[in-house]
Short mmCIF file of C-alpha atoms in Angstrom, two decimals:
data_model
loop_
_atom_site.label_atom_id
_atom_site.label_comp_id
_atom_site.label_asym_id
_atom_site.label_seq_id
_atom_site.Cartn_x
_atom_site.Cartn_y
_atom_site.Cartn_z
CA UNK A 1 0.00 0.00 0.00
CA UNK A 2 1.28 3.04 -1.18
CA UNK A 3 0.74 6.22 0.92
CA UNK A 4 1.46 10.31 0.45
CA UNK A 5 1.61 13.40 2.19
CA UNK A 6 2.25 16.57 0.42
CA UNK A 7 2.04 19.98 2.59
CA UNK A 8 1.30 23.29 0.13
CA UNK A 9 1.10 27.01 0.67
CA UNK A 10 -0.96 28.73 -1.48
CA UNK A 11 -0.93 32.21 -1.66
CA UNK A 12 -4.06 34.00 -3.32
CA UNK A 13 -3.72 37.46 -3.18
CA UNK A 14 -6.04 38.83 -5.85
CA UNK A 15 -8.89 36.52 -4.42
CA UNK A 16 -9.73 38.80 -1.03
CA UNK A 17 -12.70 36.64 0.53
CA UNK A 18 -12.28 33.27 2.53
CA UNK A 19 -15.42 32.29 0.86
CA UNK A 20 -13.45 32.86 -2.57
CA UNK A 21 -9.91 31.68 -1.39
CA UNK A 22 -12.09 28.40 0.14
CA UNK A 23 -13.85 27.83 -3.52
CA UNK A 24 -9.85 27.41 -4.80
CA UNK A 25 -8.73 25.40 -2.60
CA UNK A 26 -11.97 22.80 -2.94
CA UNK A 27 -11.60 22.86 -6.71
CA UNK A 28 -7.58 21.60 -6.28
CA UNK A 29 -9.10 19.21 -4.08
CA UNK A 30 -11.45 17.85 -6.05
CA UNK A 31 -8.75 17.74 -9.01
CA UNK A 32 -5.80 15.72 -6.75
CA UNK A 33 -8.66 13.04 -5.65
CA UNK A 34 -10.36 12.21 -8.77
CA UNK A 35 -6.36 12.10 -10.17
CA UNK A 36 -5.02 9.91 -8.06
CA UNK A 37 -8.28 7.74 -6.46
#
């Protein structure tokens, strides 16, 4: 069984809300687990 960790710092300047900034971060989310699942 293979496992991962990967720690990132993302840094979203021109996106000023959390609810925006929180909408980013889902999307890569959803990206890296339909990738690698």
């Amino acid at each position: 069984m293979a496992v991962a960790l990967c720690h990132l710092t993302l840094r979203l300047p021109e996106n000023g809300s959390l609810k925006g900034k929180r909408a980013v971060v889902k999307s890569i989310q959803q990206r890296l687990h339909n990738r690698f699942n």
